[in-house]
XYZ file of C-alpha atoms in Angstrom:
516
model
C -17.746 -15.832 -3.217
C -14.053 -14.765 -3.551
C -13.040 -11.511 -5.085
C -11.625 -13.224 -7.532
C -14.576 -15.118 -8.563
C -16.214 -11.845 -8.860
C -13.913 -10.439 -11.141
C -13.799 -13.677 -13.671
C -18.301 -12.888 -13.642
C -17.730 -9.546 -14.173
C -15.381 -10.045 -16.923
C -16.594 -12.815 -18.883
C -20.323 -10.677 -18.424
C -18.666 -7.464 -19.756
C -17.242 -9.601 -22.688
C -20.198 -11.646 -24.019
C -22.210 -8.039 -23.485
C -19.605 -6.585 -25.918
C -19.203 -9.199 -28.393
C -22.881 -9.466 -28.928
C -23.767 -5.740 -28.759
C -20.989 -5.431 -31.524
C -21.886 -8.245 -33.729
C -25.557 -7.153 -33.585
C -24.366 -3.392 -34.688
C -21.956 -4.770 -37.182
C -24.978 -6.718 -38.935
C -27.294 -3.907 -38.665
C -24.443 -1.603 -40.060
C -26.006 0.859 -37.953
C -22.926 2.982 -37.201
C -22.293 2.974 -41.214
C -25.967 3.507 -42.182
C -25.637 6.763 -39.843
C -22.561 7.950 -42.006
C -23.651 7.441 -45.047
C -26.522 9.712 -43.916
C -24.805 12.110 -42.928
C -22.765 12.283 -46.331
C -26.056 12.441 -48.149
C -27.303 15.559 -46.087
C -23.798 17.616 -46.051
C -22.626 16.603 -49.899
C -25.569 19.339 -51.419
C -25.164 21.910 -53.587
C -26.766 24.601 -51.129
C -25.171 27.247 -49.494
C -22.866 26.420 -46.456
C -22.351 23.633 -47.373
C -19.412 20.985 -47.083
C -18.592 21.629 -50.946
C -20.447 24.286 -52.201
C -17.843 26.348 -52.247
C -15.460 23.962 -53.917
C -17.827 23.092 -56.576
C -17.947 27.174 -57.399
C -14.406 27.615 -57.541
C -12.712 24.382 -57.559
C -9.059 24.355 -56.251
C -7.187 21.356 -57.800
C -5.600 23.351 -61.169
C -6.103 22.086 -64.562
C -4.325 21.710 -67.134
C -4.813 21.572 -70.595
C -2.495 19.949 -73.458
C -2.815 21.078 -76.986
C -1.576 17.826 -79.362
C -1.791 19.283 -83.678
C -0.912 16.669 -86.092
C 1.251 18.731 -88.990
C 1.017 16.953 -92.207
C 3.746 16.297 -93.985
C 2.763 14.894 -97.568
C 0.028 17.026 -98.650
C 0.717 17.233 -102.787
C 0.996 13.079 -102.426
C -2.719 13.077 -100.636
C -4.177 14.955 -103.373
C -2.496 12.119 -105.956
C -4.078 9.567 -104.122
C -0.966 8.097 -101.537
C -1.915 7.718 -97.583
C -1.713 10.618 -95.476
C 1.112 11.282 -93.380
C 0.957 12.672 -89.850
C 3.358 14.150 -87.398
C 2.175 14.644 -83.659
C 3.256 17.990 -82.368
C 2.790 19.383 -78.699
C 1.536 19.348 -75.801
C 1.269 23.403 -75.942
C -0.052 23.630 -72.517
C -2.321 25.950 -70.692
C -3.201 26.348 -66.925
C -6.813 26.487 -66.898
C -8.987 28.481 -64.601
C -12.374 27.554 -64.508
C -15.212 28.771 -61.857
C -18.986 29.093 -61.686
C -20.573 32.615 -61.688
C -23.685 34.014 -62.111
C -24.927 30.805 -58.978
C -28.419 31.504 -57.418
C -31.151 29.362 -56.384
C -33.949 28.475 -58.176
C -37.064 26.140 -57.891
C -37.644 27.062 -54.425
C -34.600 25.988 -53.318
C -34.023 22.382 -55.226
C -32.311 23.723 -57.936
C -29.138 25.514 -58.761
C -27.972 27.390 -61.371
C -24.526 28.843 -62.876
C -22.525 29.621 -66.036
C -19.264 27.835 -65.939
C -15.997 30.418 -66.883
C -13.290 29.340 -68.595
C -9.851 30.941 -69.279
C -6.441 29.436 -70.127
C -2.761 31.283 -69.414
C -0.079 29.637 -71.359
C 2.551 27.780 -69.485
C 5.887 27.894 -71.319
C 8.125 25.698 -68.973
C 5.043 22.435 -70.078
C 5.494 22.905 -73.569
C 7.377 21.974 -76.648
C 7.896 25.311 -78.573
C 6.235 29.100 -78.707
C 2.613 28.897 -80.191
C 3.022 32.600 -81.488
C 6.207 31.116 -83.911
C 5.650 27.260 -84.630
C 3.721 26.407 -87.869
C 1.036 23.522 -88.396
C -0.050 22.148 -91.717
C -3.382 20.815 -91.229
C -6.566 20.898 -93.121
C -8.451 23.934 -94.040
C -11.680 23.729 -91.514
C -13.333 26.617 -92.673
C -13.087 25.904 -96.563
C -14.092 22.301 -95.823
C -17.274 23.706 -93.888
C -18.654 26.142 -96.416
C -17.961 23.131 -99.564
C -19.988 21.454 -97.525
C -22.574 23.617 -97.350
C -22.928 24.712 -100.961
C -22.027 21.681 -102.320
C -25.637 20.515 -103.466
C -25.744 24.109 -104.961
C -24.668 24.759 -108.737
C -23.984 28.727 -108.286
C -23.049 28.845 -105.095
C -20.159 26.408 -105.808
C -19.130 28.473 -108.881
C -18.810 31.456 -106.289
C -16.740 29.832 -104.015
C -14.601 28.581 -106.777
C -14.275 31.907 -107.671
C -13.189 33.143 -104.350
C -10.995 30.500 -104.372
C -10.542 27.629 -102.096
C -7.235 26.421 -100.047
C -7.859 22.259 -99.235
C -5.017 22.451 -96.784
C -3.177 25.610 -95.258
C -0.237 26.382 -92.671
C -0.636 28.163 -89.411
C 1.035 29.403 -86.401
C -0.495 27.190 -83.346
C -1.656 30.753 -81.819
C -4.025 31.274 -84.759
C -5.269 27.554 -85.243
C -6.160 27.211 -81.461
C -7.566 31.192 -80.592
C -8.688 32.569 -84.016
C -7.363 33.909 -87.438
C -8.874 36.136 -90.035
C -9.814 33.343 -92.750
C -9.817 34.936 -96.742
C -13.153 33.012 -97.421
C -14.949 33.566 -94.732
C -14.256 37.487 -95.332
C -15.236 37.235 -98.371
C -18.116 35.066 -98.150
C -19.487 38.259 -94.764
C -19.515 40.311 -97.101
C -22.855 39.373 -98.630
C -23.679 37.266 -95.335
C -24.107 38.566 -92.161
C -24.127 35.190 -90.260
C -20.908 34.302 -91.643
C -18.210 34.530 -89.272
C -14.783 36.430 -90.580
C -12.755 34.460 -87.849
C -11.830 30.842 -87.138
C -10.157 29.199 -84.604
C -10.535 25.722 -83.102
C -10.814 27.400 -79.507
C -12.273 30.932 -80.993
C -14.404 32.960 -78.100
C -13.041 29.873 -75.717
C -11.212 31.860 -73.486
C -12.939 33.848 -70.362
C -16.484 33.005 -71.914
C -18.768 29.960 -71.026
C -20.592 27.138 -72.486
C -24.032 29.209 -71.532
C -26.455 28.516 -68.730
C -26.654 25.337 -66.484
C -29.206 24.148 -64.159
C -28.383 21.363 -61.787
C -30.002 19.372 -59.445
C -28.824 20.302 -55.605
C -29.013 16.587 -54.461
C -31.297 17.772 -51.327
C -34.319 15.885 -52.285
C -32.096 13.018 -53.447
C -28.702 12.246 -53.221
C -28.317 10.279 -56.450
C -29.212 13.628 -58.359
C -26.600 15.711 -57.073
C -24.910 18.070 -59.864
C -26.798 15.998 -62.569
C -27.628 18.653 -65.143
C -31.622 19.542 -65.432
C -31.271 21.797 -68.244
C -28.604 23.461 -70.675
C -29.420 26.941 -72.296
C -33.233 26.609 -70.837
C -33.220 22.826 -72.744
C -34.334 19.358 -70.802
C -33.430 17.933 -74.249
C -30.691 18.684 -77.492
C -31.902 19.159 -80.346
C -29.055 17.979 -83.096
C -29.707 14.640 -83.232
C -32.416 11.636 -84.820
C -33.869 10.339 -81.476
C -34.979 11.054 -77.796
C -32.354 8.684 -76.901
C -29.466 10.389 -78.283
C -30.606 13.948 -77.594
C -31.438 13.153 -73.881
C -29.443 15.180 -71.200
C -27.897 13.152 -68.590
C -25.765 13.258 -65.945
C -23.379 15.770 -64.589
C -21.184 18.246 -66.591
C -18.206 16.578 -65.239
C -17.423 18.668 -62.087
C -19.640 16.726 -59.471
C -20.572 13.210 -59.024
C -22.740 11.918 -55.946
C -21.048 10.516 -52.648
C -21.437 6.233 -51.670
C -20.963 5.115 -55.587
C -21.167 1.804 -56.879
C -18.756 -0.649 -58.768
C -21.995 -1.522 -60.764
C -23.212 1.920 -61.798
C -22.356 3.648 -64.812
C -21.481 7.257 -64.508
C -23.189 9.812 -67.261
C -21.623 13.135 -68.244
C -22.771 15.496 -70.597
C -20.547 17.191 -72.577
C -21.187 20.713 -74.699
C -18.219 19.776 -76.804
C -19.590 16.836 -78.230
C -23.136 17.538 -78.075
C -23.961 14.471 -76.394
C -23.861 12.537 -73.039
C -21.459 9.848 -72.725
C -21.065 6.732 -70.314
C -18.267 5.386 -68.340
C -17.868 2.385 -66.710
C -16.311 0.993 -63.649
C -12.476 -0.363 -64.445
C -10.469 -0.816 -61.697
C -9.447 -0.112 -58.024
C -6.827 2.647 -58.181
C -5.325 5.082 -55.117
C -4.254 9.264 -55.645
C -1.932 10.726 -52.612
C -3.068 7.881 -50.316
C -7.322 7.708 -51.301
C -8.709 5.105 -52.576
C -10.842 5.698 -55.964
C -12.412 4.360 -58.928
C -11.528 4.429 -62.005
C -14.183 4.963 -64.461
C -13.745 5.048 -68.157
C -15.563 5.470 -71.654
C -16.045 1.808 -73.209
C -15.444 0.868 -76.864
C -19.918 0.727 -76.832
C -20.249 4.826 -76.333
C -18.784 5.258 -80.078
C -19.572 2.536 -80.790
C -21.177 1.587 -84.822
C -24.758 1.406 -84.787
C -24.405 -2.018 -86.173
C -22.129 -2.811 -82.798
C -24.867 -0.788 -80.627
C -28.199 -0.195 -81.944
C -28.600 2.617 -79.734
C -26.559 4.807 -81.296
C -28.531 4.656 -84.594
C -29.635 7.989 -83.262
C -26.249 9.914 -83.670
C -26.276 9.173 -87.103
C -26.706 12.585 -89.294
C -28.753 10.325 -92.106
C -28.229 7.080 -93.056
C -25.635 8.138 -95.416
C -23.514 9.667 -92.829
C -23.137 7.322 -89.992
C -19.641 6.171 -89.619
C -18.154 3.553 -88.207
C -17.054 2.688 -84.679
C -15.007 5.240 -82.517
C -15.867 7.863 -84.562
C -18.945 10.577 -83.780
C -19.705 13.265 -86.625
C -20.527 16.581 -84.434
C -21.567 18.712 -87.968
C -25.378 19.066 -86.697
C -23.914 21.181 -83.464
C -21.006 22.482 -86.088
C -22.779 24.704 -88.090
C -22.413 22.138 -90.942
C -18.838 21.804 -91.014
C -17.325 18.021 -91.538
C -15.895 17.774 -87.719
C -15.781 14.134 -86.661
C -14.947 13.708 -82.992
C -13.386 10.691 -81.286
C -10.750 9.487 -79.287
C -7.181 10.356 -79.453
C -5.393 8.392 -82.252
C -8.444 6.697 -82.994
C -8.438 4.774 -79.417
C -11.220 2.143 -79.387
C -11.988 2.860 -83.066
C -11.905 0.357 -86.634
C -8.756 -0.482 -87.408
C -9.443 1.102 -90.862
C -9.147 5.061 -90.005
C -5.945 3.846 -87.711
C -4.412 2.480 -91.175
C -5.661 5.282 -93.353
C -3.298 7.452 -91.398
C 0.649 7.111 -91.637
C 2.132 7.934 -88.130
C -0.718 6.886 -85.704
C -0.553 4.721 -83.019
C -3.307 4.466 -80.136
C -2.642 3.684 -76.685
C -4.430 3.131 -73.863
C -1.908 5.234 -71.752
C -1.429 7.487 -73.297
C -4.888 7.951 -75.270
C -7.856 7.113 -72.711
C -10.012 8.831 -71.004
C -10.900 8.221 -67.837
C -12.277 9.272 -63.978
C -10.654 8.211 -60.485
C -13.246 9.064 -58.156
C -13.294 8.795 -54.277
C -16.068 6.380 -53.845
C -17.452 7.370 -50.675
C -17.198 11.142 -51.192
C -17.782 11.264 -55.029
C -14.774 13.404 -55.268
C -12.570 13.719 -57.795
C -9.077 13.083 -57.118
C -7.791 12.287 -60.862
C -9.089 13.010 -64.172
C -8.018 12.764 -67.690
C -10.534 14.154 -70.486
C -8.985 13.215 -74.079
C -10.372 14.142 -77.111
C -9.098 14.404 -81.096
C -10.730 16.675 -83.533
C -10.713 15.150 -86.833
C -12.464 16.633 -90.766
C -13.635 14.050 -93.118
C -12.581 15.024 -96.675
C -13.911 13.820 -99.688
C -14.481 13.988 -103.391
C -16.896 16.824 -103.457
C -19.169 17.362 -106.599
C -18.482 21.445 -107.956
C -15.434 21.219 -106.797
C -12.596 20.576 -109.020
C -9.817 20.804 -106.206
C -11.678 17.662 -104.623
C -11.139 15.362 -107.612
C -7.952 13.425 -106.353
C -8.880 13.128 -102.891
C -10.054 9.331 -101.459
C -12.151 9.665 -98.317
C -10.849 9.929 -95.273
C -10.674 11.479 -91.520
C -7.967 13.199 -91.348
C -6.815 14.162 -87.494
C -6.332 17.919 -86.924
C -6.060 18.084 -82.601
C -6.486 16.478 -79.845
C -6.453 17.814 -76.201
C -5.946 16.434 -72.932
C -7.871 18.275 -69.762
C -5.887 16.583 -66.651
C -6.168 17.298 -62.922
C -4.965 15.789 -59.722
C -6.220 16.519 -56.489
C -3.966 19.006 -54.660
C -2.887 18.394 -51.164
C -4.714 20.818 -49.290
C -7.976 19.063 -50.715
C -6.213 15.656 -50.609
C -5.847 16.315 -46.560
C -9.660 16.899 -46.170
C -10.756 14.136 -48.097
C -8.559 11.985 -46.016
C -9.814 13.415 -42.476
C -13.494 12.892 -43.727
C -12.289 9.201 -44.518
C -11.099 8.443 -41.281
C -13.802 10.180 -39.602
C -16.103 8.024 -41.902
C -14.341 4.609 -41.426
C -13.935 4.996 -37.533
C -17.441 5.249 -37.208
C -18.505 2.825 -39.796
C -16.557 0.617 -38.335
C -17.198 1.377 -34.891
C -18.803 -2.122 -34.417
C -15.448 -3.831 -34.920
C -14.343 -1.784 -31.914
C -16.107 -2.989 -29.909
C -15.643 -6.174 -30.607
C -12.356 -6.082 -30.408
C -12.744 -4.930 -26.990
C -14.408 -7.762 -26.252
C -11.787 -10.309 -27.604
C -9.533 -8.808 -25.316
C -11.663 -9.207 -22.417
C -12.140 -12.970 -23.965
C -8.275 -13.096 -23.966
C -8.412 -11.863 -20.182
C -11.035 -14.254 -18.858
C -9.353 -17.108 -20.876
C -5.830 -16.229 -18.627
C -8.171 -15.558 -15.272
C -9.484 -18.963 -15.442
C -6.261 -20.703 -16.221
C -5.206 -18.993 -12.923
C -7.632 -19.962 -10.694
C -7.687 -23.487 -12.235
C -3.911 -23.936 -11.765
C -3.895 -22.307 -7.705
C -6.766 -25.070 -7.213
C -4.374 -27.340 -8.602
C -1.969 -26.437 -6.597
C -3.768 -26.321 -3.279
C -4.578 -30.634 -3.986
C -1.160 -31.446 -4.749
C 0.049 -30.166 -1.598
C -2.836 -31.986 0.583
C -2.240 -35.345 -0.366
C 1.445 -35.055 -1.414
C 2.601 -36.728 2.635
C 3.781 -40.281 2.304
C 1.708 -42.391 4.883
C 5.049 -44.196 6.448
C 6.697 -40.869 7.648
C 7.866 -40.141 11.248
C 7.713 -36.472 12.528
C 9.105 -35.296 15.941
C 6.242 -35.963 17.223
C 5.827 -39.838 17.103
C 9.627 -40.457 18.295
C 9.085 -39.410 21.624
C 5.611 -39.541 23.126
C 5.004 -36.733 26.516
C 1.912 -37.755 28.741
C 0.678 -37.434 32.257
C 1.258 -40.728 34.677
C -1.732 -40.448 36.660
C -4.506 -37.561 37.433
C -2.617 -37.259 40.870
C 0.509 -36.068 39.333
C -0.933 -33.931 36.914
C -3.177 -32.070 39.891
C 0.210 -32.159 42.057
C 0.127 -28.429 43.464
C 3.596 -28.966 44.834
C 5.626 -30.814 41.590
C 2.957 -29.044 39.081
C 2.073 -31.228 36.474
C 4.677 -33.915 36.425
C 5.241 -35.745 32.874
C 6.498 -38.852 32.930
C 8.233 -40.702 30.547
C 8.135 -44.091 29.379
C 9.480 -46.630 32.304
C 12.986 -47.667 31.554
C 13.921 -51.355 31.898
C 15.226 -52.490 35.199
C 19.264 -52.746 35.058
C 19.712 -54.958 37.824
C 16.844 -57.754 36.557
């Protein structure tokens, strides 16, 4: 055997070895399974960790965006027209937000912290000084306590007494962190639960939203930083049924690594004493990694005539609104707070036309989640919310008379973060780590298309020398003379050729005879 024939076994061995072996792996998605893993073990909220630390103190900054609606036709509400709105902001703060208090619990499988909070305003984001521009909104804290006397006949004629402001003006400073409010010092005076000072983000800044307990994702990775239990509670207690006062998911700052297009992601939220849902949406990329975007659909807020299972949200049959629209009063202290989404996003068209000067949109106005689906990271996020105050004709009070029900829209916020590029740079190594050896397989299969490619050319080779090799055989034509055939040399006799005196004598063909 030739050494080329060796070399076209060896290679076209080597190949089929490789394109099998890789095939086999590729369909076993061994290389993958072995990642994936891996993921699960080092994506746990223990110590040492791959992003423990991150969890504690997360580096991307947040921001959050401060939206008031100022109302502009107050004295025309109260005579029965439609409420006019104005959106002011974003007043925006930097946010700093980190875990303290984290230890270990449960032997191990558990973790638990107190998430921090504190905001620093940023000037340079903003439309104006929150110390100096004024917002006419609604008056939350007169609203609450009518509320909350209004089934009582003496009570009401006290608060009438005090007197009561349906509507007041306010610097931004002292609607967001806190005001003295002339009720509520009046009414502490004779109740020691009653709070002196109201603002919509009062005792918000540098405190937390009490303890957490999460799951570490050790014993399963589907569990990592869901939420076990909330100030010592498996379970709320605000509203009408298991179902609604159920705890799931995470609070928003962890989701598990290797998600699913199918699966719907649960977060539980302190601010509207619930756990929401949000659904896959569409394919997105951040800074170069791919993600998911996840958002809230129209069913979370949905009317319990549009989604039976959110009969239990309902504060009595009496108070259970419509869709897009969530009345937080049993986690309010009473107070007529109806959450929901900014403009009334994905609500009845009815509280959008109540309201001059609103106008939802999806850009602008949803919520939503780009996560990194193999690492569970976050890598975008906005987290919109409005705060609105239902006001109606309230029996005691005289003040009410004019008024037509309706939500009126006092705030919404934005929370927004983008992964910064430090992080962005990790998450992107750990990809390509991740993909080369997922796809490891394909390697080698490509290496075995180019020994295919090189066996293919090594076999037209040696077929076209073989080729070559016939032609020039049988290419002589049978009627051709050579030197040899025009003259012939041969020995006369034996005598002459043994001749030791005239050697070997040649002779050559007899000539003719001139003189016959």
């Amino acid at each position: 055997m030739t050494r080329r024939s060796c070399a076209i076994y060896a290679v076209g061995l080597t190949c089929a070895l490789l394109l099998v072996t890789g095939i086999a792996l590729f369909a076993a998605q061994t290389f993958r399974n072995i990642m994936h893993n891996r993921l699960k073990k080092e994506i746990v909220l223990v110590e040492g960790s791959r992003v423990f630390e991150s969890w504690k103190t997360p580096p991307p900054p947040v921001y959050m965006e401060f939206f008031f609606f100022n109302l502009t036709n107050v004295n025309e509400f109260l005579q029965g027209a439609k409420m006019e709105v104005k959106q002011v902001g974003p007043y925006t703060y930097r946010e700093y937000r980190y875990k303290e208090n984290v230890s270990m619990v449960e032997n191990g499988t558990m973790v638990s912290a107190y998430t921090t909070k504190s905001f620093v305003f940023l000037r340079e984001r903003s439309v104006g000084d929150p110390a100096v521009d004024n917002i006419t909104t609604v008056d939350i804290p007169a609203w609450a306590v009518m509320n909350k006397v209004k089934g009582s006949f003496l009570k009401s004629m006290m608060v009438n007494a005090l007197g009561v402001d349906l509507f007041s003006t306010h610097t931004v400073d002292d609607l967001l962190w806190g005001y003295e409010d002339r009720l509520l010092t009046s009414l502490s005076a004779t109740s020691s639960d009653v709070e002196k000072v109201f603002g919509l983000m009062h005792k918000k800044n540098g405190s937390n939203d009490g303890e957490f307990i999460y799951h570490t994702g050790q014993q399963d990775y589907m569990d990592y930083g869901l939420v076990k239990t909330w100030k010592g509670q498996s379970k709320l207690t605000f509203w009408t049924s298991d179902q609604s006062n159920s705890i799931n998911g995470s609070d928003g700052s962890a989701f598990h690594p290797l998600l699913n297009k199918d699966e719907r992601i649960y977060i539980f939220t302190p601010d509207l004493c619930r756990s929401i849902y949000m659904e896959f949406e569409k394919d997105v990329e951040v800074k170069g990694i791919p993600a998911y975007r996840f958002t809230p659909p129209r069913s979370v807020l949905a009317s319990k005539e549009e989604n039976p299972a959110n009969e239990g949200f309902c504060v009595s049959s009496k108070e259970c609104l419509g869709t897009g629209l969530l009345k937080v009063s049993p986690c309010r202290k009473g107070a007529p707070v109806v959450a929901s989404f900014p403009h009334f996003y994905l609500a009845d068209d009815q509280y959008v036309n109540a309201i001059q000067g609103l106008s939802p949109q999806r850009e602008h106005h949803q919520t939503y989640l780009d996560l990194n689906p193999t690492t569970g990271v976050i890598v975008r996020a906005n987290k919109r919310a409005q705060i609105n105050v239902l006001v109606q004709k309230l029996a005691g009070f005289p003040k009410t008379r004019g008024v037509k029900d309706t939500i009126i829209p006092v705030m919404f916020i934005n929370e927004s973060v983008v992964i910064d590029d430090a992080s962005a740079a990790r998450v992107q190594k750990l990809l390509l780590i991740s993909n080369l050896v997922s796809n490891f397989p394909l390697i080698i299969v490509g290496l075995g298309v180019i020994l295919l490619l090189v066996l293919v050319i090594l076999l037209v080779r040696a077929h076209r020398e073989k080729s070559e090799v016939k032609r020039i055989v049988f290419s002589k034509s049978p009627h051709a003379t050579s030197a040899e055939e025009d003259t012939s040399y041969t020995p006369v006799n034996k005598k002459e050729k043994d001749d030791p005196q005239n050697g070997t004598f040649i002779g050559l063909a007899e000539k003719a005879d001139p003189v016959a």
